[in-house]
PDB file of C-alpha atoms in Angstrom:
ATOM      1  CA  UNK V  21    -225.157 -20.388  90.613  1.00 39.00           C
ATOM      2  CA  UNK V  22    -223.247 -17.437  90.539  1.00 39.00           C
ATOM      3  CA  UNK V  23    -219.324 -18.135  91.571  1.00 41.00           C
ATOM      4  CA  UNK V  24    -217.748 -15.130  93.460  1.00 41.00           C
ATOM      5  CA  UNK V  25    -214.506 -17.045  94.245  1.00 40.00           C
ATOM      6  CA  UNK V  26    -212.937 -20.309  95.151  1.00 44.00           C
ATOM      7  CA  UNK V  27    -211.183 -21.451  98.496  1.00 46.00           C
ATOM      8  CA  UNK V  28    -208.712 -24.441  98.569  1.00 44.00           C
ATOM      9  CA  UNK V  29    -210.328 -27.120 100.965  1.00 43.00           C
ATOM     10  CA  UNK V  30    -207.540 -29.667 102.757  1.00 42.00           C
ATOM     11  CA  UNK V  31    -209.656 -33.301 103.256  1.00 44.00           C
ATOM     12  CA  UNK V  32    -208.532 -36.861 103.754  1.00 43.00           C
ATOM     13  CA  UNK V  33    -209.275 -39.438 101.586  1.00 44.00           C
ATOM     14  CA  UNK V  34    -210.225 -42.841 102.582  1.00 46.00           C
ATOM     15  CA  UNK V  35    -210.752 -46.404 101.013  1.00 46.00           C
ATOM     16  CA  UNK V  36    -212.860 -49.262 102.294  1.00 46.00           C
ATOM     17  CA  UNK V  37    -210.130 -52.377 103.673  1.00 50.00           C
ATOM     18  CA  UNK V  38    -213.919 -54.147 104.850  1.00 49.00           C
ATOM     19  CA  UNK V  39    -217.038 -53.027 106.380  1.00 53.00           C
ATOM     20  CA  UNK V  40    -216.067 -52.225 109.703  1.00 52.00           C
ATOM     21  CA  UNK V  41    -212.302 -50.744 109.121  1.00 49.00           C
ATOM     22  CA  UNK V  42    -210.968 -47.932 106.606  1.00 47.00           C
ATOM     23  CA  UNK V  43    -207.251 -46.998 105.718  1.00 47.00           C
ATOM     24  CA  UNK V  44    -205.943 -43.806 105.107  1.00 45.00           C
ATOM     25  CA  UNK V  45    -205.642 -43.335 101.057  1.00 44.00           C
ATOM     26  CA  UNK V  46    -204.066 -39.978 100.607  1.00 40.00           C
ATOM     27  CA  UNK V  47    -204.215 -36.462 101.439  1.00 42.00           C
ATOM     28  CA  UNK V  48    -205.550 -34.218  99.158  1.00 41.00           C
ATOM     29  CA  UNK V  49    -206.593 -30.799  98.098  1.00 41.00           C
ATOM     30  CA  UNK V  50    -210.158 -30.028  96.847  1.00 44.00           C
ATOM     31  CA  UNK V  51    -212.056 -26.695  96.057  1.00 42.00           C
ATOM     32  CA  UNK V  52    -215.203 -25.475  97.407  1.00 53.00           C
ATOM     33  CA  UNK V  53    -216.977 -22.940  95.823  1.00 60.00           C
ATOM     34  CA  UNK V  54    -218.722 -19.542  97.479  1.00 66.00           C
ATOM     35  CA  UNK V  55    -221.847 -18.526  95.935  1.00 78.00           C
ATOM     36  CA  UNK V  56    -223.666 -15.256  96.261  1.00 83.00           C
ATOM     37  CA  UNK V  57    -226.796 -14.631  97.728  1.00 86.00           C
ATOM     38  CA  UNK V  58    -230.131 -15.072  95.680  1.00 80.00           C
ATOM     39  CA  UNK V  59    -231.504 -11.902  93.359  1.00 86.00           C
ATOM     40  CA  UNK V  60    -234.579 -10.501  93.779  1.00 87.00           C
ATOM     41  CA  UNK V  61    -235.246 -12.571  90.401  1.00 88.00           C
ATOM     42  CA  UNK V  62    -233.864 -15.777  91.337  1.00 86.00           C
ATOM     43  CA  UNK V  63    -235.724 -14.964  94.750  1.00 84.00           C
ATOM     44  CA  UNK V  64    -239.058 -14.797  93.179  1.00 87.00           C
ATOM     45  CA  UNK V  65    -238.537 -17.616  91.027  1.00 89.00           C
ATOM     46  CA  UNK V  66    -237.138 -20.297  93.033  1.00 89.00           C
ATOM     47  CA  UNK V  67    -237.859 -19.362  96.753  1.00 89.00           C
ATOM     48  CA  UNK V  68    -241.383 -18.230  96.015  1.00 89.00           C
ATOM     49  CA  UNK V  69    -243.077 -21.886  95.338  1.00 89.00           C
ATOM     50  CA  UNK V  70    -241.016 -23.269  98.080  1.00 89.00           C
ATOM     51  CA  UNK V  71    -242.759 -20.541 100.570  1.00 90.00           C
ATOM     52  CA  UNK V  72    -245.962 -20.991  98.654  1.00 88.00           C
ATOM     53  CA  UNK V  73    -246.329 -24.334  98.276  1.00 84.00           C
ATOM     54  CA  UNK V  74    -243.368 -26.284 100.057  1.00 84.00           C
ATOM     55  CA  UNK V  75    -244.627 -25.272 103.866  1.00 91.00           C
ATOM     56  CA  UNK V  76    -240.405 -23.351 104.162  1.00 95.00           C
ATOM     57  CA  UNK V  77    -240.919 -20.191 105.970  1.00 95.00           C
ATOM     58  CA  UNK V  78    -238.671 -16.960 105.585  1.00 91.00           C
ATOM     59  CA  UNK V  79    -236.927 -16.657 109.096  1.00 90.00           C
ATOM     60  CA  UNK V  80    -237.574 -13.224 110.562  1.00 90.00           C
ATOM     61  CA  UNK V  81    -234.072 -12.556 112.358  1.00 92.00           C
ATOM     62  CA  UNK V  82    -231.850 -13.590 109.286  1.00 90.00           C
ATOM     63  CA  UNK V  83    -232.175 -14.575 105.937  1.00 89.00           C
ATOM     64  CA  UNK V  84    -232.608 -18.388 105.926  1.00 90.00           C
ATOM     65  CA  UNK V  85    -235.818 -20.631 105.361  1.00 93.00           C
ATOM     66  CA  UNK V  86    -236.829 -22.668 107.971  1.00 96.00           C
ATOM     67  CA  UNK V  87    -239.484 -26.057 107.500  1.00 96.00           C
ATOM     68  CA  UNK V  88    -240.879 -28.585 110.495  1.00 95.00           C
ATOM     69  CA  UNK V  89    -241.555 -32.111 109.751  1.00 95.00           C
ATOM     70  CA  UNK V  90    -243.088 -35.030 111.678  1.00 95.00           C
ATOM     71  CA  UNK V  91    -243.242 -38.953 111.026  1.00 95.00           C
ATOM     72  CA  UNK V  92    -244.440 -41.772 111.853  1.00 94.00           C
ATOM     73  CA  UNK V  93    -241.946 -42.684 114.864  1.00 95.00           C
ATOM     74  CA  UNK V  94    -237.994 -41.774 115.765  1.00 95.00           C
ATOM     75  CA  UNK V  95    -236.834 -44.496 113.053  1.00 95.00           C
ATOM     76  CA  UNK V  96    -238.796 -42.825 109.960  1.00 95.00           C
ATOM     77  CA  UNK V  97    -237.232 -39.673 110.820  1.00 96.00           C
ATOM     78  CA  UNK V  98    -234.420 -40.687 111.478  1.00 96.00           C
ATOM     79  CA  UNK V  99    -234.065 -42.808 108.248  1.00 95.00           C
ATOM     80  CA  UNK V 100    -234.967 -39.477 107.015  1.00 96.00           C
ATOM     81  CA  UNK V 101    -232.370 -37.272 108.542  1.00 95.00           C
ATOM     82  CA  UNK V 102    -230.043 -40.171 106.805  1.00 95.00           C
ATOM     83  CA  UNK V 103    -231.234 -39.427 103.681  1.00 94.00           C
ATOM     84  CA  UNK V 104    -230.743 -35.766 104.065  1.00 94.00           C
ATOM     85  CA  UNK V 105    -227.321 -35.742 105.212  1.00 94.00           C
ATOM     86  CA  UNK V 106    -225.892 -38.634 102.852  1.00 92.00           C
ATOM     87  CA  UNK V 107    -227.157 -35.919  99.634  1.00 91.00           C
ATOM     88  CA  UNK V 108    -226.282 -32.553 102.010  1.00 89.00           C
ATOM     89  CA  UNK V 109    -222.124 -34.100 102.054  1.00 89.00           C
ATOM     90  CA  UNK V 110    -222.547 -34.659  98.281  1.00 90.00           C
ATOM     91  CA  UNK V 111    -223.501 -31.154  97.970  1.00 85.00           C
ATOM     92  CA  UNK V 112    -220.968 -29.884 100.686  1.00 85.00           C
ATOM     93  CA  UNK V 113    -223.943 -28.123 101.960  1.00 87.00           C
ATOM     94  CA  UNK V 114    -225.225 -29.090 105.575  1.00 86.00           C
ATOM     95  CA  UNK V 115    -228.700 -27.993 107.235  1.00 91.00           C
ATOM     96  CA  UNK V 116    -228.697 -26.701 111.124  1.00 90.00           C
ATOM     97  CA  UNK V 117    -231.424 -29.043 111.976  1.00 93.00           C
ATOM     98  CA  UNK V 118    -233.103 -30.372 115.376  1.00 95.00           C
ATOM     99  CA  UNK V 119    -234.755 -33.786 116.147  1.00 94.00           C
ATOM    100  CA  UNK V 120    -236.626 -34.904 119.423  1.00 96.00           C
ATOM    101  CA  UNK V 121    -238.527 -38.298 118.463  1.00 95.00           C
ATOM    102  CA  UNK V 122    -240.497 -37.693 115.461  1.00 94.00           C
ATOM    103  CA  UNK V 123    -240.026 -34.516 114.815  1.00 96.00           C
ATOM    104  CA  UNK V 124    -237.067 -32.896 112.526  1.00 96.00           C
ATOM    105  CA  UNK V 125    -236.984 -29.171 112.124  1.00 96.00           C
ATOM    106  CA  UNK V 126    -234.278 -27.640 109.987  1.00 96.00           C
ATOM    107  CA  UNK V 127    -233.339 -24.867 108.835  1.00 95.00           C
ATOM    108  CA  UNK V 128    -231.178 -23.693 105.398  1.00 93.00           C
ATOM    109  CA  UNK V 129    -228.777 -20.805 105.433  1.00 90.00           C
ATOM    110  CA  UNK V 130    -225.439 -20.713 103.207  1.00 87.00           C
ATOM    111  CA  UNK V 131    -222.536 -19.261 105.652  1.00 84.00           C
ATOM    112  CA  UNK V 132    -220.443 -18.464 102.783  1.00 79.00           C
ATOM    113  CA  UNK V 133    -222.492 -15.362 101.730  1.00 82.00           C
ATOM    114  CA  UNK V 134    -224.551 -14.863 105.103  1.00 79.00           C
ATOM    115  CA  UNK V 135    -227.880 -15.278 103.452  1.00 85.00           C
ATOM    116  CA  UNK V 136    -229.864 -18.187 100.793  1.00 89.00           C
ATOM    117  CA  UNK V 137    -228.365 -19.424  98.092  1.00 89.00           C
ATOM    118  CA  UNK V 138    -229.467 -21.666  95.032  1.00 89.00           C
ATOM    119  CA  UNK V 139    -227.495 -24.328  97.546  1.00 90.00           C
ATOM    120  CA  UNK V 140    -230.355 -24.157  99.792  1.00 91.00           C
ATOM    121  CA  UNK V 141    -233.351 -24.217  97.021  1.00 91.00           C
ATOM    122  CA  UNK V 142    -231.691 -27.258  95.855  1.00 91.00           C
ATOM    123  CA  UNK V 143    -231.266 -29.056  99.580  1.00 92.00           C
ATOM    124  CA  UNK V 144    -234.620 -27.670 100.459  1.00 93.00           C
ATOM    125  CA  UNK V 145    -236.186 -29.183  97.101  1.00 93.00           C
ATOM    126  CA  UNK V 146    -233.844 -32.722  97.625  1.00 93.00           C
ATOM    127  CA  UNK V 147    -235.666 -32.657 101.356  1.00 94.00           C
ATOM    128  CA  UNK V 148    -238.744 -32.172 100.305  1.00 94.00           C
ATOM    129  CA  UNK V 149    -238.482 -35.130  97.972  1.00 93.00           C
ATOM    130  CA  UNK V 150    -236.881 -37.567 100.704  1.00 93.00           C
ATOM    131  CA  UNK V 151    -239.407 -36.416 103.217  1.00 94.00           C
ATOM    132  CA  UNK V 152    -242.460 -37.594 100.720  1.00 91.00           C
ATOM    133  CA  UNK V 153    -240.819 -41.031 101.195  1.00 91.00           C
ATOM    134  CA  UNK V 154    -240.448 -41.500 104.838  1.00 87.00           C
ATOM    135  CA  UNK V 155    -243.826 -39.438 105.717  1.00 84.00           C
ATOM    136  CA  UNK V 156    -246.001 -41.628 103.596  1.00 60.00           C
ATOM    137  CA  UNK V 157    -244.552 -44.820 105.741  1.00 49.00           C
ATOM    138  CA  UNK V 158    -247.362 -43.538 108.426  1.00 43.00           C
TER     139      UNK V 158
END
């Protein structure tokens, strides 16, 4: 990953009291971290087997990837979506995605440099991964 800069992030903090209430901890500051677009290297090394292999497509009217899957039934994908977003927050990196029953479509896109980024191989690669478990529960 290629940092270009740093912007301060503001974000709550929270701790568990018990399962069904949480307590403001403390306020803090965190950093996020902007990334640059992917080379033409990086491009043909990273991107390439996901469009090859992986079933992402290169969207035509920007530069993003774009992947449909379907499951079983809505719980599958949504037990998949779950999956997804719990590793997307750890990664600060969210996909615009779209679910009607058992279908999920998403797409992958980093804002911060209007294009892909190694954030989105590595969300693309994590979904892949979580997909193979909640597809094969057909």
């Amino acid at each position: 990953m290629h940092i270009v800069s740093a912007r301060p992030t503001l974000c709550w903090k929270f701790r568990s009291i018990s399962p069904s209430k949480s307590s403001l901890l403390y306020f803090s500051h965190s950093y996020s971290i902007m990334v640059s677009k992917l080379s033409d290297n990086q491009r043909s090394l990273k991107l390439a087997p996901l469009l090859q292999d992986g079933g992402w497509k290169l969207q035509s009217e920007r530069d993003a990837i774009h992947k449909s899957f379907s499951f079983a039934n809505f719980n599958c994908a949504f037990a998949f979506m779950t999956a997804v977003a719990l590793q997307a927050e750890k990664m600060d990196h969210h996909p615009e995605w779209f679910n009607v029953y058992n279908r999920v479509d998403i797409t992958l896109s980093t804002h911060d440099c209007q294009g892909l980024s190694s954030r989105d191989i590595d969300l693309a690669t994590h979904i892949d991964e979580a997909a193979g478990k909640y597809i094969s529960q057909n």
